[in-house]
Amino acid sequence: MVVNHFMPENKEGFLQLDLPVIDLSWKRERVRKLIVRAFKEFGFFKLINHGVSKDIIYNIEKESKEFFSLPASEKQKAGPPNPIGYGSKKIGFNGDTGELEYLLFHTNPSSIYQRIRTLNREDPRNFCCAVNSYVQAMKELACEILEILGEGLGLDDKRTFSKLVRDEDSDSLVRLNHYPPYHGNIEDRLSISKNKDDKVSRVGFGEHSDPQILTILRSNDVEGLQIQSPTNDRVWIPVKSDPSAFFVNVGDALQAMTNGRLVSVRHRAMANTRRSRLSTVFFAAPPLHACISPLPEMVTLENPQKYRSFTWDEYKKIMYSLRLASNRLNLFQLDYKEENIKLIS
């Protein structure tokens, strides 16, 4: 069912829409077609029956809760973010802020251990084990999705995307997010949220696309994720929470490699004013030296090459020089003037 909410001129609107759901236990041929369709139309889908152990999910959420319940002085020992580490409200290096705190890890096990051991915890092993187990499960799940996608796109080598993620120098990340409840006075609360369900809230993490290849997100039972409508950039589609599922979206690098056939969806997270929201996000990324370029199979007379080649390291440097909501990938379009890229490098 689709329900349009009234949208005055120059104001945001919201669209209640049944977003794509993919069951990984379905026949592979069906899953292939549905993943390609979902990524073309929305750049996003909900994944159920994914095969990830409930224990792995339980352990990462338990350790995440324990970390975010620490005193601020203890959490700050894992920061400041550079961008790896603990951060609160400040997002990136260019003035973006949000109503959240987070802990960002590189997925290298030694990096995870070094970050966790900075905390005053008697035994960091449980936290390290929970993060490492989650990372390994997400890496396998991401690669499975990417290989099914490779088949669905008819690539000569279905592992074209997954090989970048499995590379020992992969720049993949995992981030634990905590969106605290709002503790302002009643007037502030009423000005932020007008409906009885408290679904109109502050922005927790602002509008953006993910720069990597693929993102896999899981959250607790508190809603907050919204994706931008593929047909109207002033309309947002709220995503219903489901702690048993994962939410998968296309990143900029995958959009570039598929020459724009797949969409790097813009999204944001709202901070519910009454309940804490916890989410865990895995960002599947290539190595820094990897060359990102439209694949030959994706370039045709009808769909000529849209993006120039670039390394992942080059893209990251551009990303960190821009605000969160910037359309970074536009800078790498072949019809974009080179001097504009140099100006912000």
mmCIF file of C-alpha atoms in Angstrom:
data_model
loop_
_atom_site.group_PDB
_atom_site.id
_atom_site.type_symbol
_atom_site.label_atom_id
_atom_site.label_comp_id
_atom_site.label_asym_id
_atom_site.label_seq_id
_atom_site.Cartn_x
_atom_site.Cartn_y
_atom_site.Cartn_z
ATOM 1 C CA MET A 1 0.000 0.000 0.000
ATOM 2 C CA VAL A 2 1.219 3.505 -0.825
ATOM 3 C CA VAL A 3 0.067 6.501 1.229
ATOM 4 C CA ASN A 4 1.191 10.009 0.289
ATOM 5 C CA HIS A 5 1.383 12.598 3.064
ATOM 6 C CA PHE A 6 0.587 16.203 2.165
ATOM 7 C CA MET A 7 3.721 18.111 1.230
ATOM 8 C CA PRO A 8 3.644 21.925 1.052
ATOM 9 C CA GLU A 9 5.961 23.641 -1.386
ATOM 10 C CA ASN A 10 9.619 23.571 -0.250
ATOM 11 C CA LYS A 11 8.747 21.183 2.569
ATOM 12 C CA GLU A 12 9.580 17.521 3.054
ATOM 13 C CA GLY A 13 7.032 14.817 2.496
ATOM 14 C CA PHE A 14 6.776 11.218 3.653
ATOM 15 C CA LEU A 15 5.671 8.156 1.764
ATOM 16 C CA GLN A 16 4.425 4.964 3.399
ATOM 17 C CA LEU A 17 5.603 2.266 1.027
ATOM 18 C CA ASP A 18 6.196 -1.485 1.126
ATOM 19 C CA LEU A 19 9.920 -1.681 0.375
ATOM 20 C CA PRO A 20 11.513 -4.764 -1.237
ATOM 21 C CA VAL A 21 11.936 -7.820 0.996
ATOM 22 C CA ILE A 22 14.240 -10.661 -0.058
ATOM 23 C CA ASP A 23 14.308 -14.071 1.590
ATOM 24 C CA LEU A 24 17.733 -15.646 1.209
ATOM 25 C CA SER A 25 16.180 -19.113 1.482
ATOM 26 C CA TRP A 26 14.281 -18.668 -1.785
ATOM 27 C CA LYS A 27 15.566 -20.288 -4.975
ATOM 28 C CA ARG A 28 18.750 -18.615 -6.137
ATOM 29 C CA GLU A 29 17.341 -17.656 -9.544
ATOM 30 C CA ARG A 30 14.497 -15.764 -7.878
ATOM 31 C CA VAL A 31 16.837 -14.072 -5.396
ATOM 32 C CA ARG A 32 19.135 -12.968 -8.253
ATOM 33 C CA LYS A 33 16.330 -11.251 -10.106
ATOM 34 C CA LEU A 34 14.893 -9.596 -7.018
ATOM 35 C CA ILE A 35 18.237 -8.241 -5.781
ATOM 36 C CA VAL A 36 18.961 -6.654 -9.162
ATOM 37 C CA ARG A 37 15.457 -5.195 -9.338
ATOM 38 C CA ALA A 38 15.576 -3.826 -5.776
ATOM 39 C CA PHE A 39 18.996 -2.258 -6.298
ATOM 40 C CA LYS A 40 17.929 -0.689 -9.599
ATOM 41 C CA GLU A 41 14.675 0.732 -8.264
ATOM 42 C CA PHE A 42 15.552 1.646 -4.679
ATOM 43 C CA GLY A 43 19.221 0.824 -4.049
ATOM 44 C CA PHE A 44 17.888 -0.933 -0.959
ATOM 45 C CA PHE A 45 16.142 -4.033 0.381
ATOM 46 C CA LYS A 46 15.278 -5.845 3.589
ATOM 47 C CA LEU A 47 16.897 -9.265 3.984
ATOM 48 C CA ILE A 48 15.270 -12.080 5.960
ATOM 49 C CA ASN A 49 16.302 -15.688 6.613
ATOM 50 C CA HIS A 50 19.889 -14.526 6.203
ATOM 51 C CA GLY A 51 21.486 -17.365 8.155
ATOM 52 C CA VAL A 52 23.432 -15.190 10.617
ATOM 53 C CA SER A 53 23.572 -16.766 14.066
ATOM 54 C CA LYS A 54 21.291 -15.246 16.714
ATOM 55 C CA ASP A 55 24.174 -15.544 19.181
ATOM 56 C CA ILE A 56 26.398 -13.341 17.023
ATOM 57 C CA ILE A 57 23.643 -10.710 16.830
ATOM 58 C CA TYR A 58 22.872 -10.952 20.552
ATOM 59 C CA ASN A 59 26.525 -10.609 21.560
ATOM 60 C CA ILE A 60 27.228 -7.526 19.464
ATOM 61 C CA GLU A 61 24.092 -5.780 20.749
ATOM 62 C CA LYS A 62 24.929 -6.724 24.352
ATOM 63 C CA GLU A 63 28.478 -5.356 24.084
ATOM 64 C CA SER A 64 27.222 -2.268 22.292
ATOM 65 C CA LYS A 65 24.736 -1.531 25.088
ATOM 66 C CA GLU A 66 27.435 -2.002 27.709
ATOM 67 C CA PHE A 67 29.837 0.307 25.910
ATOM 68 C CA PHE A 68 27.327 3.124 25.434
ATOM 69 C CA SER A 69 26.230 2.844 29.080
ATOM 70 C CA LEU A 70 29.776 3.693 30.255
ATOM 71 C CA PRO A 71 30.490 7.163 31.660
ATOM 72 C CA ALA A 72 31.388 9.703 28.986
ATOM 73 C CA SER A 73 34.949 9.929 30.336
ATOM 74 C CA GLU A 74 35.426 6.202 29.728
ATOM 75 C CA LYS A 75 33.935 6.198 26.230
ATOM 76 C CA GLN A 76 36.088 9.157 25.232
ATOM 77 C CA LYS A 77 39.196 7.027 25.807
ATOM 78 C CA ALA A 78 38.294 5.262 22.550
ATOM 79 C CA GLY A 79 38.302 8.602 20.696
ATOM 80 C CA PRO A 80 38.405 11.166 19.311
ATOM 81 C CA PRO A 81 37.473 9.758 15.876
ATOM 82 C CA ASN A 82 40.141 10.161 13.221
ATOM 83 C CA PRO A 83 37.727 8.920 11.727
ATOM 84 C CA ILE A 84 38.164 5.557 13.537
ATOM 85 C CA GLY A 85 37.161 5.636 17.194
ATOM 86 C CA TYR A 86 34.485 7.032 19.489
ATOM 87 C CA GLY A 87 32.559 10.147 18.547
ATOM 88 C CA SER A 88 29.615 12.039 19.955
ATOM 89 C CA LYS A 89 27.429 14.367 17.874
ATOM 90 C CA LYS A 90 30.271 15.499 15.619
ATOM 91 C CA ILE A 91 30.215 13.701 12.239
ATOM 92 C CA GLY A 92 33.270 14.005 10.025
ATOM 93 C CA PHE A 93 35.591 16.995 9.783
ATOM 94 C CA ASN A 94 33.473 19.646 8.098
ATOM 95 C CA GLY A 95 30.887 20.785 10.609
ATOM 96 C CA ASP A 96 28.220 18.078 10.355
ATOM 97 C CA THR A 97 26.532 17.071 13.594
ATOM 98 C CA GLY A 98 23.864 14.593 14.663
ATOM 99 C CA GLU A 99 21.960 13.366 17.691
ATOM 100 C CA LEU A 100 24.053 10.250 18.227
ATOM 101 C CA GLU A 101 27.208 8.736 19.607
ATOM 102 C CA TYR A 102 29.119 6.035 17.788
ATOM 103 C CA LEU A 103 32.140 3.750 17.820
ATOM 104 C CA LEU A 104 33.757 3.125 14.443
ATOM 105 C CA PHE A 105 36.189 0.252 13.845
ATOM 106 C CA HIS A 106 38.329 -0.790 10.937
ATOM 107 C CA THR A 107 37.565 -4.478 10.457
ATOM 108 C CA ASN A 108 41.188 -5.572 10.876
ATOM 109 C CA PRO A 109 41.248 -7.696 14.097
ATOM 110 C CA SER A 110 44.374 -6.000 15.447
ATOM 111 C CA SER A 111 42.780 -2.593 14.897
ATOM 112 C CA ILE A 112 39.662 -3.716 16.770
ATOM 113 C CA TYR A 113 41.770 -4.988 19.681
ATOM 114 C CA GLN A 114 43.859 -1.812 19.888
ATOM 115 C CA ARG A 115 40.752 0.353 20.027
ATOM 116 C CA ILE A 116 38.943 -1.731 22.651
ATOM 117 C CA ARG A 117 41.966 -2.088 24.941
ATOM 118 C CA THR A 118 42.039 1.710 25.382
ATOM 119 C CA LEU A 119 38.938 1.329 27.544
ATOM 120 C CA ASN A 120 39.195 0.623 31.266
ATOM 121 C CA ARG A 121 37.674 -2.818 31.051
ATOM 122 C CA GLU A 122 38.946 -5.753 33.069
ATOM 123 C CA ASP A 123 38.806 -8.101 30.130
ATOM 124 C CA PRO A 124 38.435 -6.759 26.578
ATOM 125 C CA ARG A 125 38.167 -10.243 25.078
ATOM 126 C CA ASN A 126 34.374 -10.462 25.111
ATOM 127 C CA PHE A 127 33.995 -7.152 23.314
ATOM 128 C CA CYS A 128 36.740 -8.044 20.805
ATOM 129 C CA CYS A 129 35.249 -11.474 20.173
ATOM 130 C CA ALA A 130 31.756 -10.044 19.652
ATOM 131 C CA VAL A 131 32.981 -7.447 17.144
ATOM 132 C CA ASN A 132 35.256 -9.852 15.274
ATOM 133 C CA SER A 133 32.548 -12.515 15.034
ATOM 134 C CA TYR A 134 30.061 -9.968 13.760
ATOM 135 C CA VAL A 135 32.544 -8.620 11.206
ATOM 136 C CA GLN A 136 33.257 -12.103 9.873
ATOM 137 C CA ALA A 137 29.541 -12.914 9.590
ATOM 138 C CA MET A 138 28.847 -9.623 7.805
ATOM 139 C CA LYS A 139 31.767 -10.081 5.429
ATOM 140 C CA GLU A 140 30.473 -13.506 4.417
ATOM 141 C CA LEU A 141 26.929 -12.213 4.046
ATOM 142 C CA ALA A 142 28.058 -9.200 2.000
ATOM 143 C CA CYS A 143 30.115 -11.417 -0.298
ATOM 144 C CA GLU A 144 27.226 -13.823 -0.767
ATOM 145 C CA ILE A 145 24.925 -10.948 -1.740
ATOM 146 C CA LEU A 146 27.553 -9.476 -4.070
ATOM 147 C CA GLU A 147 28.167 -12.813 -5.801
ATOM 148 C CA ILE A 148 24.444 -13.354 -6.325
ATOM 149 C CA LEU A 149 24.326 -9.814 -7.682
ATOM 150 C CA GLY A 150 27.249 -10.583 -10.002
ATOM 151 C CA GLU A 151 25.280 -13.513 -11.399
ATOM 152 C CA GLY A 152 22.158 -11.410 -11.768
ATOM 153 C CA LEU A 153 24.055 -8.742 -13.708
ATOM 154 C CA GLY A 154 25.580 -11.371 -15.988
ATOM 155 C CA LEU A 155 29.211 -10.604 -15.093
ATOM 156 C CA ASP A 156 31.917 -12.870 -16.540
ATOM 157 C CA ASP A 157 33.218 -13.339 -13.003
ATOM 158 C CA LYS A 158 30.498 -13.287 -10.344
ATOM 159 C CA ARG A 159 33.205 -12.597 -7.719
ATOM 160 C CA THR A 160 34.180 -9.245 -9.255
ATOM 161 C CA PHE A 161 32.674 -7.308 -6.325
ATOM 162 C CA SER A 162 33.237 -9.821 -3.543
ATOM 163 C CA LYS A 163 36.968 -10.181 -4.300
ATOM 164 C CA LEU A 164 37.436 -6.554 -3.322
ATOM 165 C CA VAL A 165 35.766 -7.171 0.043
ATOM 166 C CA ARG A 166 37.629 -10.432 0.706
ATOM 167 C CA ASP A 167 41.010 -8.833 -0.077
ATOM 168 C CA GLU A 168 43.263 -8.833 3.007
ATOM 169 C CA ASP A 169 43.733 -5.078 2.534
ATOM 170 C CA SER A 170 39.998 -4.390 2.367
ATOM 171 C CA ASP A 171 39.096 -1.032 3.913
ATOM 172 C CA SER A 172 35.796 -2.295 5.328
ATOM 173 C CA LEU A 173 34.421 -0.722 8.515
ATOM 174 C CA VAL A 174 31.880 -1.516 11.217
ATOM 175 C CA ARG A 175 30.132 1.164 13.249
ATOM 176 C CA LEU A 176 28.080 0.881 16.427
ATOM 177 C CA ASN A 177 25.507 3.680 16.712
ATOM 178 C CA HIS A 178 23.530 4.887 19.721
ATOM 179 C CA TYR A 179 20.762 7.461 19.291
ATOM 180 C CA PRO A 180 19.873 8.485 22.867
ATOM 181 C CA PRO A 181 16.375 9.561 23.891
ATOM 182 C CA TYR A 182 15.742 13.282 24.231
ATOM 183 C CA HIS A 183 15.550 14.608 27.816
ATOM 184 C CA GLY A 184 14.459 18.218 27.180
ATOM 185 C CA ASN A 185 11.474 19.928 28.751
ATOM 186 C CA ILE A 186 7.915 19.229 27.670
ATOM 187 C CA GLU A 187 7.709 22.326 25.438
ATOM 188 C CA ASP A 188 10.818 21.217 23.535
ATOM 189 C CA ARG A 189 9.446 17.729 23.154
ATOM 190 C CA LEU A 190 6.111 18.993 21.826
ATOM 191 C CA SER A 191 7.840 21.246 19.324
ATOM 192 C CA ILE A 192 9.868 18.303 18.007
ATOM 193 C CA SER A 193 7.142 15.688 17.831
ATOM 194 C CA LYS A 194 3.458 16.389 17.258
ATOM 195 C CA ASN A 195 1.938 12.935 16.872
ATOM 196 C CA LYS A 196 1.055 10.390 19.512
ATOM 197 C CA ASP A 197 3.339 7.735 18.027
ATOM 198 C CA ASP A 198 6.364 10.061 18.308
ATOM 199 C CA LYS A 199 7.596 9.224 14.825
ATOM 200 C CA VAL A 200 8.488 12.761 13.783
ATOM 201 C CA SER A 201 11.834 13.302 15.460
ATOM 202 C CA ARG A 202 15.179 15.058 15.392
ATOM 203 C CA VAL A 203 17.765 14.145 12.782
ATOM 204 C CA GLY A 204 20.170 11.641 14.295
ATOM 205 C CA PHE A 205 22.429 11.165 11.271
ATOM 206 C CA GLY A 206 21.810 13.456 8.336
ATOM 207 C CA GLU A 207 21.079 12.796 4.691
ATOM 208 C CA HIS A 208 23.903 11.050 2.837
ATOM 209 C CA SER A 209 24.871 8.164 0.603
ATOM 210 C CA ASP A 210 27.409 5.560 1.699
ATOM 211 C CA PRO A 211 30.686 5.746 -0.230
ATOM 212 C CA GLN A 212 31.599 2.054 -0.043
ATOM 213 C CA ILE A 213 30.433 -0.913 -2.136
ATOM 214 C CA LEU A 214 27.660 -2.286 0.070
ATOM 215 C CA THR A 215 26.174 -1.505 3.485
ATOM 216 C CA ILE A 216 24.452 -3.973 5.817
ATOM 217 C CA LEU A 217 22.544 -2.483 8.754
ATOM 218 C CA ARG A 218 20.737 -3.986 11.707
ATOM 219 C CA SER A 219 18.939 -2.090 14.461
ATOM 220 C CA ASN A 220 16.915 -2.798 17.573
ATOM 221 C CA ASP A 221 13.127 -2.421 17.514
ATOM 222 C CA VAL A 222 13.181 1.382 17.422
ATOM 223 C CA GLU A 223 12.431 2.965 14.067
ATOM 224 C CA GLY A 224 14.505 5.773 12.636
ATOM 225 C CA LEU A 225 15.939 4.803 9.256
ATOM 226 C CA GLN A 226 14.510 6.627 6.244
ATOM 227 C CA ILE A 227 15.456 6.344 2.577
ATOM 228 C CA GLN A 228 14.960 8.977 -0.068
ATOM 229 C CA SER A 229 12.267 8.364 -2.660
ATOM 230 C CA PRO A 230 13.803 7.402 -6.025
ATOM 231 C CA THR A 231 11.342 9.718 -7.787
ATOM 232 C CA ASN A 232 11.333 12.799 -5.530
ATOM 233 C CA ASP A 233 14.295 14.002 -3.471
ATOM 234 C CA ARG A 234 11.984 15.894 -1.100
ATOM 235 C CA VAL A 235 10.131 12.739 -0.104
ATOM 236 C CA TRP A 236 11.354 10.256 2.534
ATOM 237 C CA ILE A 237 10.266 6.653 3.015
ATOM 238 C CA PRO A 238 10.348 5.458 6.661
ATOM 239 C CA VAL A 239 11.716 1.937 7.098
ATOM 240 C CA LYS A 240 9.881 -0.257 9.577
ATOM 241 C CA SER A 241 12.194 -1.705 12.210
ATOM 242 C CA ASP A 242 12.798 -5.455 12.361
ATOM 243 C CA PRO A 243 15.557 -6.687 14.713
ATOM 244 C CA SER A 244 15.521 -10.122 13.047
ATOM 245 C CA ALA A 245 16.359 -8.702 9.607
ATOM 246 C CA PHE A 246 19.189 -6.833 7.898
ATOM 247 C CA PHE A 247 18.801 -3.827 5.648
ATOM 248 C CA VAL A 248 21.102 -3.737 2.636
ATOM 249 C CA ASN A 249 21.934 -0.769 0.452
ATOM 250 C CA VAL A 250 24.101 0.116 -2.528
ATOM 251 C CA GLY A 251 27.130 2.361 -1.984
ATOM 252 C CA ASP A 252 28.731 4.908 -4.308
ATOM 253 C CA ALA A 253 31.495 2.527 -5.417
ATOM 254 C CA LEU A 254 28.948 -0.062 -6.560
ATOM 255 C CA GLN A 255 26.971 2.577 -8.446
ATOM 256 C CA ALA A 256 30.170 3.615 -10.238
ATOM 257 C CA MET A 257 31.205 0.033 -11.053
ATOM 258 C CA THR A 258 27.763 -0.711 -12.500
ATOM 259 C CA ASN A 259 27.891 2.536 -14.499
ATOM 260 C CA GLY A 260 24.819 3.900 -12.738
ATOM 261 C CA ARG A 261 22.619 0.846 -13.279
ATOM 262 C CA LEU A 262 22.379 0.411 -9.503
ATOM 263 C CA VAL A 263 21.503 3.335 -7.245
ATOM 264 C CA SER A 264 23.474 4.462 -4.196
ATOM 265 C CA VAL A 265 20.447 5.369 -2.112
ATOM 266 C CA ARG A 266 20.444 8.526 -0.022
ATOM 267 C CA HIS A 267 19.231 7.915 3.502
ATOM 268 C CA ARG A 268 19.226 9.303 7.029
ATOM 269 C CA ALA A 269 18.459 8.248 10.604
ATOM 270 C CA MET A 270 16.013 10.049 12.868
ATOM 271 C CA ALA A 271 16.485 10.144 16.637
ATOM 272 C CA ASN A 272 13.321 8.953 18.366
ATOM 273 C CA THR A 273 12.525 11.296 21.258
ATOM 274 C CA ARG A 274 11.457 8.651 23.781
ATOM 275 C CA ARG A 275 13.523 5.517 23.248
ATOM 276 C CA SER A 276 17.147 4.766 22.506
ATOM 277 C CA ARG A 277 17.938 3.364 19.097
ATOM 278 C CA LEU A 278 20.908 1.053 18.618
ATOM 279 C CA SER A 279 22.189 0.057 15.209
ATOM 280 C CA THR A 280 25.205 -1.800 13.866
ATOM 281 C CA VAL A 281 26.424 -1.024 10.369
ATOM 282 C CA PHE A 282 28.920 -2.948 8.228
ATOM 283 C CA PHE A 283 30.454 -1.053 5.317
ATOM 284 C CA ALA A 284 31.937 -3.449 2.729
ATOM 285 C CA ALA A 285 34.792 -1.602 1.028
ATOM 286 C CA PRO A 286 37.659 -2.278 -1.405
ATOM 287 C CA PRO A 287 41.367 -1.854 -0.603
ATOM 288 C CA LEU A 288 42.735 1.691 -0.791
ATOM 289 C CA HIS A 289 44.717 0.853 -3.934
ATOM 290 C CA ALA A 290 41.733 -0.693 -5.758
ATOM 291 C CA CYS A 291 40.725 0.933 -9.036
ATOM 292 C CA ILE A 292 37.016 1.735 -9.207
ATOM 293 C CA SER A 293 35.722 1.979 -12.764
ATOM 294 C CA PRO A 294 32.587 1.044 -14.717
ATOM 295 C CA LEU A 295 32.806 -2.631 -15.647
ATOM 296 C CA PRO A 296 32.960 -3.449 -19.381
ATOM 297 C CA GLU A 297 29.725 -5.461 -19.118
ATOM 298 C CA MET A 298 27.946 -2.362 -17.785
ATOM 299 C CA VAL A 299 28.978 -0.047 -20.635
ATOM 300 C CA THR A 300 26.934 -0.165 -23.832
ATOM 301 C CA LEU A 301 25.979 2.095 -26.705
ATOM 302 C CA GLU A 302 22.712 2.790 -24.924
ATOM 303 C CA ASN A 303 24.479 3.307 -21.577
ATOM 304 C CA PRO A 304 27.903 4.840 -22.336
ATOM 305 C CA GLN A 305 30.526 5.191 -19.623
ATOM 306 C CA LYS A 306 29.388 7.709 -16.998
ATOM 307 C CA TYR A 307 32.288 7.770 -14.530
ATOM 308 C CA ARG A 308 36.032 8.103 -14.812
ATOM 309 C CA SER A 309 38.329 5.618 -13.093
ATOM 310 C CA PHE A 310 39.552 6.409 -9.591
ATOM 311 C CA THR A 311 41.169 4.633 -6.679
ATOM 312 C CA TRP A 312 39.302 4.049 -3.451
ATOM 313 C CA ASP A 313 41.976 6.122 -1.665
ATOM 314 C CA GLU A 314 41.281 9.046 -4.029
ATOM 315 C CA TYR A 315 37.549 8.788 -3.419
ATOM 316 C CA LYS A 316 37.993 8.728 0.359
ATOM 317 C CA LYS A 317 40.108 11.884 0.295
ATOM 318 C CA ILE A 318 37.411 13.681 -1.676
ATOM 319 C CA MET A 319 34.756 12.346 0.710
ATOM 320 C CA TYR A 320 36.521 13.647 3.815
ATOM 321 C CA SER A 321 36.882 17.088 2.222
ATOM 322 C CA LEU A 322 33.120 17.498 1.746
ATOM 323 C CA ARG A 323 30.003 17.871 3.865
ATOM 324 C CA LEU A 324 27.950 14.786 4.667
ATOM 325 C CA ALA A 325 25.115 15.527 2.219
ATOM 326 C CA SER A 326 27.389 16.227 -0.775
ATOM 327 C CA ASN A 327 26.844 14.269 -3.981
ATOM 328 C CA ARG A 328 30.435 13.020 -4.120
ATOM 329 C CA LEU A 329 30.006 10.695 -7.061
ATOM 330 C CA ASN A 330 28.933 13.574 -9.289
ATOM 331 C CA LEU A 331 32.516 14.863 -9.133
ATOM 332 C CA PHE A 332 33.688 11.725 -10.920
ATOM 333 C CA GLN A 333 31.266 11.899 -13.824
ATOM 334 C CA LEU A 334 33.024 12.116 -17.164
ATOM 335 C CA ASP A 335 31.186 15.320 -18.032
ATOM 336 C CA TYR A 336 32.260 16.977 -14.781
ATOM 337 C CA LYS A 337 35.073 19.497 -15.215
ATOM 338 C CA GLU A 338 38.430 18.267 -13.918
ATOM 339 C CA GLU A 339 39.339 21.664 -12.511
ATOM 340 C CA ASN A 340 36.378 21.460 -10.109
ATOM 341 C CA ILE A 341 37.782 18.227 -8.668
ATOM 342 C CA LYS A 342 41.216 19.766 -8.239
ATOM 343 C CA LEU A 343 39.737 22.737 -6.387
ATOM 344 C CA ILE A 344 38.472 20.537 -3.546
ATOM 345 C CA SER A 345 41.332 18.024 -3.479
#
